[in-house]
Amino acid sequence: MKFISTRDINQLNPVNLREAVIKGLADDGGLFMPSAISLISKDELEKMPSMPLPEIASLVLGRFLGEAIEKKQLENICNEVFNFPVPLVEIEKNVFSLELFHGPTLAFKDVGARFMSRLMGSFSLDNSKEIKVVVATSGDTGSAVAAGFHGVKGIEVFILFPKGKVSRMQEKQLTTWGGNITAIEVEGVFDNCQKHVKSLLADEKLKESTLLTSANSINIARLLPQAVYYAYAWSRLQHSGKPIVISVPSGNFGNLTAGLLAQKIGIPIHHFIASTNINDVVPSYLNDGKFLPRPSEQTVSNAMDVGNPSNFERMLHLFHNDHQSMKQSITGYHFNDTETKNAIRDIAENTGYVVDPHGAVGYLGLKQFILNNHFEMTGVFLETAHPAKFPETVEESLGKEILVPERLSAFEEKASFSIPCANDYEAVKDILMRTKAASPR
Ligand SMILES: *Cc1c(COP(=O)(O)O)cnc(C)c1O
């Protein structure tokens, strides 16, 4: 299997898996996609309902990775990555929550980060240079990357976060790992951190001594494993015989793009719903065919505050730039903070189920679609984070306190360690050049 850039229309510059993953972004500025995808066979589809999750993962990922990775190695990685459940909870008749928050940092980004780390770990085995991974974070991405890469041999991870701009809980999840994870607290805002990472990746001098890469969300190794839980959800719901409709709370649209890829290999998903907060450039595009990126606005579902979704380019690629055909597969809806908070309250009152603000947006999108379309369907919304990760909004909406799971509160007890750093490229670079990672006090 080769990987091609979304901007390489004639497929003139295919690269191998290793290059696609280490590079992250293609030289022409596009995003990598698998060059050819083979369908899941009818026989395999029939067997899927009785396959355990890791086995489904190997099957699905095998379609995207082909011979780029040995079958046995892929199976081993899938067994490690998918070692937590992704329960489907029926909260109303024919409305299911697909809970993607049972990983180490209680959010779905764990899936992509864990897969990417294992894949890179396998690259580092046949490599003399140490691999260094740098990532800028405004909160949750950094913790998923840290958790995913912690303890992976041959890889040092550097996480740049803006001082005083992440929540206390998020900071704990960034700074308490030690070992091969170094947290760098930059005297600046997220955009500064992002810019330093870009400069590091473009630094020719640094590249001479180190294999430097990023773990940001556009990386194909983070995207592909997310297709797995769509196939899993279908396999566990197909017996109803009804068309399956999946609502995806979206920001950068990596999660939804992964769903489209699952559909592309032949998982019979009937329709997708792109559910956003007021940062609604994709629902707008679906409406009128105009893609107009704009600065993001802050909302209570802040992991979806994205004004220029990076994976939209991949979506266009999958639909050959055809607005009409994208519309046939995806419907977009957007919701404001009041609607989101009311949904958290109403769902809890009516069903006893507590959603986080992102899942609430997904639920609202699903319900809107059901209201507008009069056919019998099995509806699924992705619950992308545990509600206790957003206690302020959830508790305000419910009017009462919620339980914090032990896995989350455990971070509180651990000692933090981060390296303070001026908002200055040379200072950041200097920290990176020191070989040994810092360890917690
Ligand atoms: C990142 C994130 C999203 C948005 O996912 P995309 O792939 O960027 O669309 C939704 N919910 C939560 C909790 C997230 O962390």
Coordinates of C-alpha atoms and ligand atoms in Angstrom, one line a residue:
M1 CA 0.0 0.0 0.0
K2 CA 1.2 3.5 -0.9
F3 CA 0.0 6.8 0.4
I4 CA -0.7 9.8 -1.8
S5 CA -1.4 13.5 -1.1
T6 CA -4.9 14.9 -1.5
R7 CA -3.3 17.4 -3.8
D8 CA -1.5 14.9 -6.0
I9 CA -4.4 14.3 -8.4
N10 CA -2.4 12.1 -10.8
Q11 CA -0.8 10.0 -8.0
L12 CA 2.7 10.9 -9.2
N13 CA 4.4 10.9 -5.8
P14 CA 3.3 7.9 -3.8
V15 CA 5.1 7.4 -0.5
N16 CA 5.3 4.4 1.8
L17 CA 3.7 4.1 5.2
R18 CA 6.7 5.0 7.2
E19 CA 7.3 8.2 5.2
A20 CA 3.6 9.2 5.4
V21 CA 3.6 8.8 9.1
I22 CA 7.0 10.4 9.8
K23 CA 6.2 13.3 7.5
G24 CA 2.7 13.9 8.6
L25 CA 2.0 16.5 5.9
A26 CA 2.9 15.8 2.3
D27 CA 5.5 18.0 0.6
D28 CA 2.8 19.7 -1.5
G29 CA 0.9 20.7 1.6
G30 CA -1.8 18.1 1.1
L31 CA -2.8 15.3 3.5
F32 CA -2.0 11.7 3.0
M33 CA -4.6 9.1 2.0
P34 CA -4.3 5.4 1.2
S35 CA -3.8 5.2 -2.6
A36 CA -6.1 2.3 -3.2
I37 CA -8.6 0.6 -0.9
S38 CA -9.9 -2.9 -1.3
L39 CA -13.4 -3.9 -0.1
I40 CA -14.2 -6.1 2.8
S41 CA -15.6 -9.4 1.4
K42 CA -19.2 -10.5 2.0
D43 CA -17.8 -13.5 3.9
E44 CA -15.8 -11.2 6.2
L45 CA -18.8 -8.9 6.8
E46 CA -20.8 -12.0 7.8
K47 CA -18.2 -13.0 10.3
M48 CA -17.7 -9.6 11.8
P49 CA -20.7 -9.7 14.3
S50 CA -19.0 -12.5 16.2
M51 CA -15.4 -11.1 16.0
P52 CA -13.9 -9.4 19.1
L53 CA -12.9 -5.7 18.7
P54 CA -9.2 -6.3 18.1
E55 CA -9.9 -8.7 15.4
I56 CA -12.2 -6.3 13.6
A57 CA -9.4 -3.7 14.0
S58 CA -6.9 -5.9 12.2
L59 CA -9.4 -6.6 9.5
V60 CA -10.3 -3.0 8.9
L61 CA -6.8 -1.6 9.2
G62 CA -5.5 -4.3 7.0
R63 CA -7.6 -2.8 4.2
F64 CA -5.9 0.6 4.6
L65 CA -2.4 -0.6 5.2
G66 CA -2.2 -3.6 3.0
E67 CA 1.3 -5.1 2.8
A68 CA 2.8 -1.9 4.3
I69 CA 2.8 -3.8 7.6
E70 CA 3.1 -7.5 8.4
K71 CA -0.2 -9.2 9.4
K72 CA 1.2 -10.6 12.7
Q73 CA 2.6 -7.2 13.6
L74 CA -0.7 -5.5 12.9
E75 CA -2.5 -8.0 15.0
N76 CA -0.1 -7.4 17.9
I77 CA -0.6 -3.7 17.7
C78 CA -4.4 -4.0 17.5
N79 CA -4.4 -6.2 20.5
E80 CA -2.5 -3.6 22.5
V81 CA -4.4 -0.5 21.2
F82 CA -8.0 -1.9 21.4
N83 CA -7.7 -3.3 24.9
F84 CA -10.5 -1.2 26.3
P85 CA -14.2 -1.6 25.4
V86 CA -16.3 0.7 23.2
P87 CA -19.8 0.0 24.6
L88 CA -23.0 0.8 22.7
V89 CA -25.6 2.0 25.2
E90 CA -29.2 2.3 24.0
I91 CA -30.4 5.4 25.8
E92 CA -33.7 5.6 24.0
K93 CA -35.4 3.2 21.6
N94 CA -33.1 3.0 18.5
V95 CA -30.8 5.7 19.8
F96 CA -27.3 4.4 20.8
S97 CA -24.4 6.2 22.4
L98 CA -21.1 4.7 21.2
E99 CA -18.9 5.4 24.2
L100 CA -15.4 6.1 23.0
F101 CA -14.1 7.4 26.3
H102 CA -12.9 4.2 28.0
G103 CA -9.2 4.7 27.1
P104 CA -6.5 6.2 29.3
T105 CA -7.4 9.9 29.0
L106 CA -11.1 9.3 28.7
A107 CA -11.6 10.7 25.2
F108 CA -11.7 9.2 21.7
K109 CA -8.3 10.7 20.7
D110 CA -6.7 7.9 22.7
V111 CA -7.5 5.5 19.9
G112 CA -5.5 7.4 17.3
A113 CA -2.7 8.3 19.6
R114 CA -2.2 4.8 20.8
F115 CA -2.1 3.3 17.3
M116 CA 0.3 6.0 16.0
S117 CA 2.7 5.4 18.9
R118 CA 2.9 1.7 18.4
L119 CA 3.3 2.1 14.7
M120 CA 6.1 4.6 15.2
G121 CA 7.6 2.3 17.8
S122 CA 7.9 -0.4 15.2
F123 CA 9.6 2.1 12.8
S124 CA 12.1 3.0 15.5
L125 CA 13.3 -0.6 15.9
D126 CA 15.0 -0.5 12.5
N127 CA 16.3 3.0 12.9
S128 CA 19.6 4.2 14.3
K129 CA 18.4 7.8 15.0
E130 CA 16.1 8.3 17.9
I131 CA 12.6 9.5 16.9
K132 CA 11.5 12.7 18.6
V133 CA 7.8 13.6 18.5
V134 CA 6.7 17.2 19.1
V135 CA 3.2 18.3 19.6
A136 CA 1.5 21.6 20.5
T137 CA -1.6 21.3 22.6
S138 CA -4.4 23.5 23.9
G139 CA -5.4 20.7 26.2
D140 CA -6.7 17.3 25.2
T141 CA -4.6 16.3 22.2
G142 CA -1.4 16.5 24.3
S143 CA -2.7 14.2 27.0
A144 CA -3.9 11.6 24.5
V145 CA -0.5 11.7 22.8
A146 CA 1.4 11.6 26.1
A147 CA -0.7 8.6 27.3
G148 CA -0.3 6.9 23.9
F149 CA 3.5 7.2 23.6
H150 CA 4.4 6.8 27.3
G151 CA 6.9 4.0 27.6
V152 CA 7.2 3.4 23.9
K153 CA 10.9 2.5 23.3
G154 CA 13.0 4.6 21.0
I155 CA 10.7 7.6 21.0
E156 CA 11.0 10.9 23.0
V157 CA 7.9 13.1 23.2
F158 CA 7.8 16.8 23.7
I159 CA 4.5 18.5 24.5
L160 CA 4.3 22.3 24.2
F161 CA 1.5 23.8 26.1
P162 CA 0.6 27.5 26.9
K163 CA 1.3 28.5 30.5
G164 CA -1.9 29.1 32.4
K165 CA -4.1 28.5 29.4
V166 CA -5.1 24.8 30.0
S167 CA -7.4 23.7 32.8
R168 CA -5.8 22.3 36.0
M169 CA -7.1 18.8 35.1
Q170 CA -5.7 19.0 31.6
E171 CA -2.3 20.2 33.0
K172 CA -2.2 17.2 35.3
Q173 CA -2.8 14.9 32.3
L174 CA 0.1 16.6 30.4
T175 CA 2.7 16.9 33.2
T176 CA 2.6 13.7 35.3
W177 CA 4.0 11.1 32.9
G178 CA 7.8 11.4 33.2
G179 CA 9.9 8.8 31.4
N180 CA 10.0 9.6 27.7
I181 CA 7.4 12.4 27.9
T182 CA 8.6 16.0 28.5
A183 CA 6.1 18.7 29.0
I184 CA 7.2 22.2 28.1
E185 CA 5.3 25.1 29.5
V186 CA 5.6 28.0 27.1
E187 CA 5.1 31.6 28.2
G188 CA 2.6 32.3 25.4
V189 CA -0.7 31.2 23.9
F190 CA -1.5 28.0 21.9
D191 CA -0.8 29.7 18.6
N192 CA 2.8 30.4 19.7
C193 CA 3.2 26.8 20.7
Q194 CA 1.9 25.7 17.3
K195 CA 4.3 28.0 15.5
H196 CA 7.3 26.7 17.4
V197 CA 6.4 23.2 16.4
K198 CA 6.1 24.2 12.8
S199 CA 9.5 25.9 13.0
L200 CA 11.0 22.8 14.6
L201 CA 9.7 20.5 11.9
A202 CA 11.2 22.8 9.3
D203 CA 14.6 23.2 11.0
E204 CA 17.1 21.6 8.6
K205 CA 19.9 21.7 11.2
L206 CA 17.8 19.7 13.7
K207 CA 16.9 17.1 11.1
E208 CA 20.6 16.2 10.7
S209 CA 20.8 14.7 14.1
T210 CA 17.2 13.7 14.8
L211 CA 14.2 12.1 13.2
L212 CA 11.7 14.8 14.1
T213 CA 8.0 14.4 13.6
S214 CA 4.7 15.7 14.8
A215 CA 1.7 13.8 16.2
N216 CA -0.9 16.3 15.2
S217 CA -4.4 15.2 14.2
I218 CA -3.8 15.3 10.4
N219 CA -1.4 12.3 10.7
I220 CA -2.7 9.3 8.7
A221 CA -1.7 7.0 11.6
R222 CA -4.1 8.8 13.9
L223 CA -6.9 8.9 11.4
L224 CA -7.1 5.3 10.2
P225 CA -7.7 3.5 13.5
Q226 CA -10.8 5.6 14.1
A227 CA -12.5 3.8 11.2
V228 CA -12.4 0.7 13.4
Y229 CA -15.2 1.6 15.8
Y230 CA -17.6 2.5 13.0
A231 CA -17.2 -1.1 11.7
Y232 CA -17.6 -2.4 15.3
A233 CA -20.8 -0.4 15.8
W234 CA -22.2 -1.7 12.6
S235 CA -21.3 -5.3 13.5
R236 CA -23.1 -5.1 16.8
L237 CA -26.2 -3.3 15.4
Q238 CA -26.7 -4.9 12.0
H239 CA -29.1 -7.6 13.3
S240 CA -31.9 -5.0 13.6
G241 CA -32.0 -4.9 9.8
K242 CA -32.6 -1.2 9.8
P243 CA -30.3 1.3 8.1
I244 CA -27.6 2.6 10.4
V245 CA -27.2 6.4 10.8
I246 CA -24.2 7.8 12.7
S247 CA -23.9 11.3 14.1
V248 CA -20.4 12.6 14.7
P249 CA -19.7 15.6 16.9
S250 CA -17.0 17.3 14.8
G251 CA -14.3 19.9 14.9
N252 CA -11.4 19.1 12.6
F253 CA -13.5 16.3 11.0
G254 CA -10.9 13.6 11.5
N255 CA -13.5 11.4 13.2
L256 CA -16.1 11.8 10.5
T257 CA -13.5 11.2 7.7
A258 CA -12.6 7.9 9.4
G259 CA -16.3 7.0 9.3
L260 CA -16.3 7.7 5.5
L261 CA -13.3 5.5 5.1
A262 CA -15.1 2.7 6.9
Q263 CA -18.0 3.1 4.5
K264 CA -15.5 3.2 1.6
I265 CA -14.2 -0.3 2.4
G266 CA -17.8 -1.6 2.4
I267 CA -19.1 -1.2 6.0
P268 CA -22.8 -0.7 5.3
I269 CA -23.3 2.7 7.1
H270 CA -26.4 4.3 5.6
H271 CA -25.8 8.0 6.4
F272 CA -23.6 10.3 8.4
I273 CA -24.5 13.5 10.3
A274 CA -21.9 16.2 10.8
S275 CA -22.9 17.8 14.1
T276 CA -21.1 20.9 15.1
N277 CA -21.3 23.8 17.6
I278 CA -21.6 27.3 16.2
N279 CA -18.4 26.8 14.3
D280 CA -20.4 25.5 11.4
V281 CA -18.3 25.9 8.3
V282 CA -18.9 22.3 7.2
P283 CA -22.7 22.2 7.8
S284 CA -22.8 25.5 5.9
Y285 CA -20.9 24.0 3.0
L286 CA -23.3 21.0 2.9
N287 CA -26.1 23.5 2.7
D288 CA -24.9 25.8 -0.1
G289 CA -21.7 24.4 -1.5
K290 CA -19.6 27.3 -0.2
F291 CA -16.6 26.5 2.1
L292 CA -15.8 29.7 4.0
P293 CA -13.3 29.1 6.8
R294 CA -13.3 31.8 9.5
P295 CA -11.8 32.3 12.9
S296 CA -13.2 30.0 15.5
E297 CA -15.4 31.0 18.3
Q298 CA -15.3 29.7 21.9
T299 CA -18.0 27.3 23.0
V300 CA -18.7 24.8 25.8
S301 CA -17.8 22.0 23.4
N302 CA -14.4 23.5 23.0
A303 CA -12.6 20.5 21.4
M304 CA -14.8 21.3 18.3
D305 CA -14.0 25.1 18.2
V306 CA -12.4 24.9 14.8
G307 CA -12.9 27.5 12.1
N308 CA -10.9 25.9 9.3
P309 CA -11.3 22.1 9.7
S310 CA -8.1 20.4 8.4
N311 CA -9.7 17.2 7.3
F312 CA -12.2 18.9 5.0
E313 CA -9.6 18.5 2.3
R314 CA -9.7 14.7 2.8
M315 CA -13.5 14.8 2.6
L316 CA -13.5 16.7 -0.6
H317 CA -10.9 14.2 -1.9
L318 CA -13.2 11.3 -1.1
F319 CA -16.1 12.9 -2.9
H320 CA -14.1 14.1 -5.8
N321 CA -14.9 17.7 -5.0
D322 CA -18.5 17.0 -5.7
H323 CA -20.8 18.9 -3.3
Q324 CA -23.9 17.0 -4.4
S325 CA -22.5 13.6 -3.7
M326 CA -21.1 14.6 -0.3
K327 CA -24.6 15.9 0.5
Q328 CA -26.0 12.4 -0.3
S329 CA -23.8 10.8 2.4
I330 CA -23.7 13.5 5.0
T331 CA -26.2 15.9 6.5
G332 CA -24.9 18.8 8.7
Y333 CA -26.5 20.5 11.7
H334 CA -25.2 23.0 14.2
F335 CA -26.2 23.9 17.7
N336 CA -25.4 26.7 20.2
D337 CA -24.3 26.5 23.8
T338 CA -27.8 26.9 25.2
E339 CA -29.1 24.1 23.1
T340 CA -26.2 22.0 24.1
K341 CA -26.7 22.6 27.9
N342 CA -30.4 22.0 27.6
A343 CA -29.7 18.7 25.9
I344 CA -27.4 17.6 28.7
R345 CA -30.2 18.3 31.1
D346 CA -33.0 16.9 29.1
I347 CA -31.2 13.6 28.2
A348 CA -30.4 13.1 31.9
E349 CA -34.0 13.9 33.0
N350 CA -35.6 11.7 30.3
T351 CA -33.2 8.7 30.2
G352 CA -30.9 9.0 33.2
Y353 CA -27.9 9.1 30.9
V354 CA -25.3 11.8 31.3
V355 CA -23.5 13.1 28.2
D356 CA -20.6 15.4 27.8
P357 CA -21.0 18.7 25.8
H358 CA -19.6 17.1 22.6
G359 CA -21.7 14.0 22.8
A360 CA -24.7 16.3 23.4
V361 CA -24.1 18.1 20.1
G362 CA -23.9 14.6 18.4
Y363 CA -27.2 13.6 20.1
L364 CA -28.9 16.8 19.0
G365 CA -27.8 16.2 15.4
L366 CA -29.1 12.7 15.4
K367 CA -32.5 13.7 16.8
Q368 CA -32.8 16.5 14.2
F369 CA -32.1 14.0 11.4
I370 CA -34.7 11.6 12.8
L371 CA -37.2 14.4 13.0
N372 CA -36.6 15.5 9.4
N373 CA -36.5 12.0 7.9
H374 CA -39.3 9.6 8.3
F375 CA -37.8 6.2 7.9
E376 CA -37.0 3.5 10.5
M377 CA -33.4 3.6 11.4
T378 CA -30.9 2.6 14.1
G379 CA -29.3 5.9 15.3
V380 CA -25.9 6.2 16.8
F381 CA -24.1 9.2 18.2
L382 CA -20.5 9.2 19.1
E383 CA -19.8 10.0 22.8
T384 CA -16.3 11.4 22.3
A385 CA -15.4 12.2 25.9
H386 CA -16.4 11.3 29.5
P387 CA -18.7 13.9 31.0
A388 CA -16.4 14.3 34.0
K389 CA -13.8 15.9 31.7
F390 CA -16.1 18.9 31.4
P391 CA -17.4 19.2 35.0
E392 CA -18.3 23.0 34.8
T393 CA -20.7 22.7 31.9
V394 CA -22.1 19.4 32.8
E395 CA -22.8 20.3 36.5
E396 CA -24.2 23.6 35.5
S397 CA -26.6 21.9 33.1
L398 CA -27.7 19.2 35.5
G399 CA -27.8 21.4 38.6
K400 CA -25.8 18.9 40.6
E401 CA -22.4 17.4 41.0
I402 CA -21.2 14.4 38.9
L403 CA -19.0 11.5 39.9
V404 CA -15.4 11.7 38.7
P405 CA -14.2 8.2 37.7
E406 CA -11.1 6.9 39.5
R407 CA -9.1 6.8 36.3
L408 CA -9.5 10.6 36.0
S409 CA -9.0 11.5 39.7
A410 CA -5.8 9.4 39.8
F411 CA -4.0 12.1 37.8
E412 CA -4.7 14.5 40.6
E413 CA -2.5 12.6 43.0
K414 CA 0.5 12.4 40.7
A415 CA 3.4 14.9 40.8
S416 CA 3.6 17.4 38.0
F417 CA 6.8 18.2 36.2
S418 CA 7.2 20.6 33.3
I419 CA 10.1 22.7 31.9
P420 CA 9.3 26.4 32.0
C421 CA 10.3 28.0 28.7
A422 CA 10.3 31.5 27.2
N423 CA 8.1 32.1 24.2
D424 CA 11.2 31.9 22.0
Y425 CA 12.1 29.4 19.3
E426 CA 15.7 29.0 20.3
A427 CA 14.7 28.3 23.9
V428 CA 12.3 25.6 22.8
K429 CA 14.9 24.1 20.4
D430 CA 17.5 24.1 23.2
I431 CA 15.3 21.9 25.4
L432 CA 14.7 19.5 22.5
M433 CA 18.4 19.2 21.8
R434 CA 19.1 17.9 25.3
T435 CA 18.8 14.2 24.8
K436 CA 17.6 12.9 28.1
A437 CA 13.9 13.4 29.0
A438 CA 13.1 14.9 32.3
S439 CA 11.6 12.7 35.0
P440 CA 9.0 13.7 37.6
R441 CA 10.1 14.9 40.9
Ligands
LIG1 C1 -11.2 16.3 19.1 C2 -12.6 16.1 19.7 C3 -13.7 16.2 18.9 C4 -13.7 16.6 17.4 O1 -13.1 15.6 16.6 P1 -12.6 15.8 15.2 O2 -12.0 14.6 14.7 O3 -11.6 17.0 15.3 O4 -13.7 16.3 14.4 C5 -15.0 15.9 19.5 N1 -15.1 15.7 20.8 C6 -14.0 15.6 21.6 C7 -14.2 15.3 23.0 C8 -12.7 15.8 21.1 O5 -11.6 15.8 21.9

